[in-house]
Short mmCIF file of C-alpha atoms and ligand atoms in Angstrom, two decimals:
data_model
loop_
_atom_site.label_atom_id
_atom_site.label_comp_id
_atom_site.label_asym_id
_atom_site.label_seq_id
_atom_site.Cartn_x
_atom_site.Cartn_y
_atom_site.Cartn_z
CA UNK V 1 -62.54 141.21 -3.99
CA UNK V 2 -64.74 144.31 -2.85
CA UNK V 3 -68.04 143.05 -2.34
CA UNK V 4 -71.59 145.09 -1.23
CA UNK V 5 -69.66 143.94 2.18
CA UNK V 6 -67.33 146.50 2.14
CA UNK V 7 -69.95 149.18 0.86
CA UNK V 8 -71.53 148.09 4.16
CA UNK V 9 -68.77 148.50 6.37
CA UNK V 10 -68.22 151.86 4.46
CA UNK V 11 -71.88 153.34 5.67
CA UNK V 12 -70.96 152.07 9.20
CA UNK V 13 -67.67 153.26 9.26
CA UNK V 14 -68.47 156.87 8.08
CA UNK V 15 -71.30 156.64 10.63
CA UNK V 16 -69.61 156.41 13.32
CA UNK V 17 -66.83 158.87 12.40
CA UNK V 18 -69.29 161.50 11.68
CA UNK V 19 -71.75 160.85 14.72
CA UNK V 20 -71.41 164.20 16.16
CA UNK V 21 -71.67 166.03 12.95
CA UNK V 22 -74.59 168.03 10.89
CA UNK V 23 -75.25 169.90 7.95
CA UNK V 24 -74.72 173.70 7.92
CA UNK V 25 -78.88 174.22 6.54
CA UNK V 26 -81.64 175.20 8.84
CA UNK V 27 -82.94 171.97 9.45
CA UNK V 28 -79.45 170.39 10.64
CA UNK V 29 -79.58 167.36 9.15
CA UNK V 30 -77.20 164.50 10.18
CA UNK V 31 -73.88 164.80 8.14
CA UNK V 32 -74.50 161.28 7.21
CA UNK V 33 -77.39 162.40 4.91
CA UNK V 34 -74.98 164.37 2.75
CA UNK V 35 -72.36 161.43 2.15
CA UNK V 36 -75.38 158.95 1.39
CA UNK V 37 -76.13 161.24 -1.01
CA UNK V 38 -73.06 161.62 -2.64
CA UNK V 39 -73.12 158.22 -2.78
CA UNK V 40 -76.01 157.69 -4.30
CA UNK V 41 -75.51 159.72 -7.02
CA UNK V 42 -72.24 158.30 -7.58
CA UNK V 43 -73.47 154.31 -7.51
CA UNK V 44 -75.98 155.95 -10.39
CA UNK V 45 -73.14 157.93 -12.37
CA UNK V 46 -71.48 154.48 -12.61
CA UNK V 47 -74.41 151.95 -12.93
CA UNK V 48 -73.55 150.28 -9.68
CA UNK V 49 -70.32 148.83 -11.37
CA UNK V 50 -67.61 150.34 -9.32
CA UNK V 51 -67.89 149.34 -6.15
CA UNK V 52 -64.14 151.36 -4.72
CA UNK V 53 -65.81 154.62 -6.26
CA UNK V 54 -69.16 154.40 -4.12
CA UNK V 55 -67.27 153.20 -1.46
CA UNK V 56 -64.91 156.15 -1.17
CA UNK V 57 -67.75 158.46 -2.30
CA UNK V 58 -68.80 157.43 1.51
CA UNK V 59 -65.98 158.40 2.87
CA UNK V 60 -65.10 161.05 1.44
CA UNK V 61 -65.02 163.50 4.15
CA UNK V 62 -63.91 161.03 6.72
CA UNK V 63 -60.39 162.00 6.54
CA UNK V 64 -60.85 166.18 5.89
CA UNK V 65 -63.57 166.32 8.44
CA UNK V 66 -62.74 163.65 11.19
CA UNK V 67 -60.09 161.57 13.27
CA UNK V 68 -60.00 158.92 10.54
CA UNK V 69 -56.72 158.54 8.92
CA UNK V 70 -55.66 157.58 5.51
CA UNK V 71 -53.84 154.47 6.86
CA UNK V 72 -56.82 153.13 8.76
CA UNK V 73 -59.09 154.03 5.17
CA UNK V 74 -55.99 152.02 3.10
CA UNK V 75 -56.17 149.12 5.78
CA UNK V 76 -59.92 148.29 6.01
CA UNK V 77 -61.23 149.23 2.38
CA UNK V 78 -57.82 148.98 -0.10
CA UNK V 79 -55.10 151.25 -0.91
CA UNK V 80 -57.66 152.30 -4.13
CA UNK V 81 -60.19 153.42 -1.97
CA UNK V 82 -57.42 155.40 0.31
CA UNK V 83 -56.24 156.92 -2.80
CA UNK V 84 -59.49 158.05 -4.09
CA UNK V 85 -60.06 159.93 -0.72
CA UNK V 86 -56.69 161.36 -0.95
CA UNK V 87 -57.80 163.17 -3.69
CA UNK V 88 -61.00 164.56 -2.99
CA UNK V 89 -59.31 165.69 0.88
CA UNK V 90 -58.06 169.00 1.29
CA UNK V 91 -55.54 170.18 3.25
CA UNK V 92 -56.72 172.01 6.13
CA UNK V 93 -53.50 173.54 7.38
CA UNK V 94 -53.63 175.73 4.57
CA UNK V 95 -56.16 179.05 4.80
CA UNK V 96 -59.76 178.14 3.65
CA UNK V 97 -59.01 180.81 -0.15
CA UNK V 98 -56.25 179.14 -0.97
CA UNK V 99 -57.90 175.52 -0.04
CA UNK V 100 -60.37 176.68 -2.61
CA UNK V 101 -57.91 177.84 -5.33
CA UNK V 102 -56.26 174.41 -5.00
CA UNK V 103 -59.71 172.57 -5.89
CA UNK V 104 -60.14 174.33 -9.03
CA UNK V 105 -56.55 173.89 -10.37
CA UNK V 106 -56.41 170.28 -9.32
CA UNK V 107 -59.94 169.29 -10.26
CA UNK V 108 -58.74 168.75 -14.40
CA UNK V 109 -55.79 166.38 -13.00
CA UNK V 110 -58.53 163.95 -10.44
CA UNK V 111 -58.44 160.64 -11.62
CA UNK V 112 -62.27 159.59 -13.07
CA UNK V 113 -63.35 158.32 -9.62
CA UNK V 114 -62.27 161.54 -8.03
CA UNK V 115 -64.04 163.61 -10.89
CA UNK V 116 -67.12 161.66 -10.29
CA UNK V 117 -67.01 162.22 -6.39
CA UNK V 118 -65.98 165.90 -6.91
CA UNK V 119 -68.86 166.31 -9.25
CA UNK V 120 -71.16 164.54 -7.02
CA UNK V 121 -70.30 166.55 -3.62
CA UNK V 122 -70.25 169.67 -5.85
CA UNK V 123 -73.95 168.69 -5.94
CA UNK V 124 -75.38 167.67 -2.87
CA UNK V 125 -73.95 170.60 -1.53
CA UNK V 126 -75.83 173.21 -4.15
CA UNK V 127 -79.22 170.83 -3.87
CA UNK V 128 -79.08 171.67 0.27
CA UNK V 129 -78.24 175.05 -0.36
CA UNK V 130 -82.10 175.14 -1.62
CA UNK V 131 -83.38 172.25 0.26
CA UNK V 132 -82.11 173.74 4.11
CA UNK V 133 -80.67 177.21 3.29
CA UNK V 134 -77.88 177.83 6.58
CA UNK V 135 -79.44 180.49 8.42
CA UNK V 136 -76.74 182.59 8.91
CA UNK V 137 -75.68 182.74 4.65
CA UNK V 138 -76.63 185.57 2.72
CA UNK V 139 -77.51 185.60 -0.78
CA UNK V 140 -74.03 186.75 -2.32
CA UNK V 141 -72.24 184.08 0.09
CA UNK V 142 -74.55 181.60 -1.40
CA UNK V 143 -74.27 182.77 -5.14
CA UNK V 144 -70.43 183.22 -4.60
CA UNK V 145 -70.35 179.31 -3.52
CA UNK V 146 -72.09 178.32 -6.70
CA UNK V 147 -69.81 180.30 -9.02
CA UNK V 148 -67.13 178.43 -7.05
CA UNK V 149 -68.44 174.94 -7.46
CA UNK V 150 -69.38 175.81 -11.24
CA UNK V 151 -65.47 176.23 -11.38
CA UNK V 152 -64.50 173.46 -9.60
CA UNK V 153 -67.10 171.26 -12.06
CA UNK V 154 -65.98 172.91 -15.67
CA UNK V 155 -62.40 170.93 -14.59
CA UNK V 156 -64.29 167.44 -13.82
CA UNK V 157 -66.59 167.97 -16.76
CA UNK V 158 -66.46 164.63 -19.36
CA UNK V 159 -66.63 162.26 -16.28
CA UNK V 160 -70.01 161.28 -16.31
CA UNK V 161 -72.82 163.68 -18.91
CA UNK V 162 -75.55 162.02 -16.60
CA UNK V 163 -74.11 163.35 -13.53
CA UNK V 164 -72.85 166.91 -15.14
CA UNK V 165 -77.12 167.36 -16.09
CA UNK V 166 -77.66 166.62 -12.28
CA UNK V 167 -75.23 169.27 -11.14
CA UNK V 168 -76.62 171.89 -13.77
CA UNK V 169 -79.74 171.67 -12.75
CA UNK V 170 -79.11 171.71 -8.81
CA UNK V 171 -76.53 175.14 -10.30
CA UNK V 172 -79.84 176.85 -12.19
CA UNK V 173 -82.48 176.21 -9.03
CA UNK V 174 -79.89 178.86 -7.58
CA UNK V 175 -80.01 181.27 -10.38
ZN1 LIG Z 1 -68.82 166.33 1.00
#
């Protein structure tokens, strides 16, 4: 049974992967902010009753982003939680355009979990553009990422209405 244990050992786990990691913004925060974030607002989107859809909301950059592997993911938190993070990784051999091509066609097929994680990144991500702009972005870069993400959303949309408002109105505070 996955307990608030797990969930635990999730934070820990994606703590230590990520230790040498921060945020793209101006204020650099620690990458860990962003997936306690994403987790948050995924815990919310499901009123705390999923406990393998928080948990892989945690990790849900462990695998794109560090040396974890999906095996080691499968082994310590399930082979549900491994498959939710399968398909909210992208695959980085392929060029960044077409990595971002891929995430709008796929996003309509996600299972729920994956909508509601996709949704939920999708967010953070827009919220820090505001919060801790990255120095080096221009305006168009930054518009052209929200157009992207708006894309990416319209195929997750019906997942969760509370969490679609959230990501609307982190998408208008960069209109
Ligand atoms: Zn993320």
């Amino acid at each position: 049974m996955t307990t608030v244990v797990d969930l635990a050992a999730a934070y820990h786990f994606a703590a230590v992967q990520h230790v040498d990691q921060r945020r793209k913004g101006q204020r650099a925060e620690p990458y860990m902010n962003h997936l306690t974030e994403v987790a948050e607002l995924v815990a919310h989107a499901t009123e705390g009753r999923e406990l393998d859809i928080a948990i892989a909301a945690v990790l849900h950059d462990t695998v794109e982003d560090t040396g974890a592997s999906l095996a080691e993911i499968s082994e310590r938190f399930g082979a549900d939680v491994a498959a939710l993070v399968a398909e909210v990784t992208d695959d980085k051999s392929l060029p960044k355009a077409e990595r971002k091509r891929l995430q709008v066609e796929h996003a309509p097929h996600a299972s729920r979990g994956a909508k509601l994680i996709k949704l939920a990144d999708k967010t953070a991500n827009l919220r820090a553009l505001v919060a801790s702009p990255p120095p080096d972005w221009t305006a168009e870069r930054r518009d052209e990422y929200r157009d992207w993400a708006r894309e990416v959303v319209a195929g997750c949309r019906g997942a969760s209405p509370w969490l679609e408002a959230r990501f609307d109105e982190a998408a208008a505070a960069l209109s």
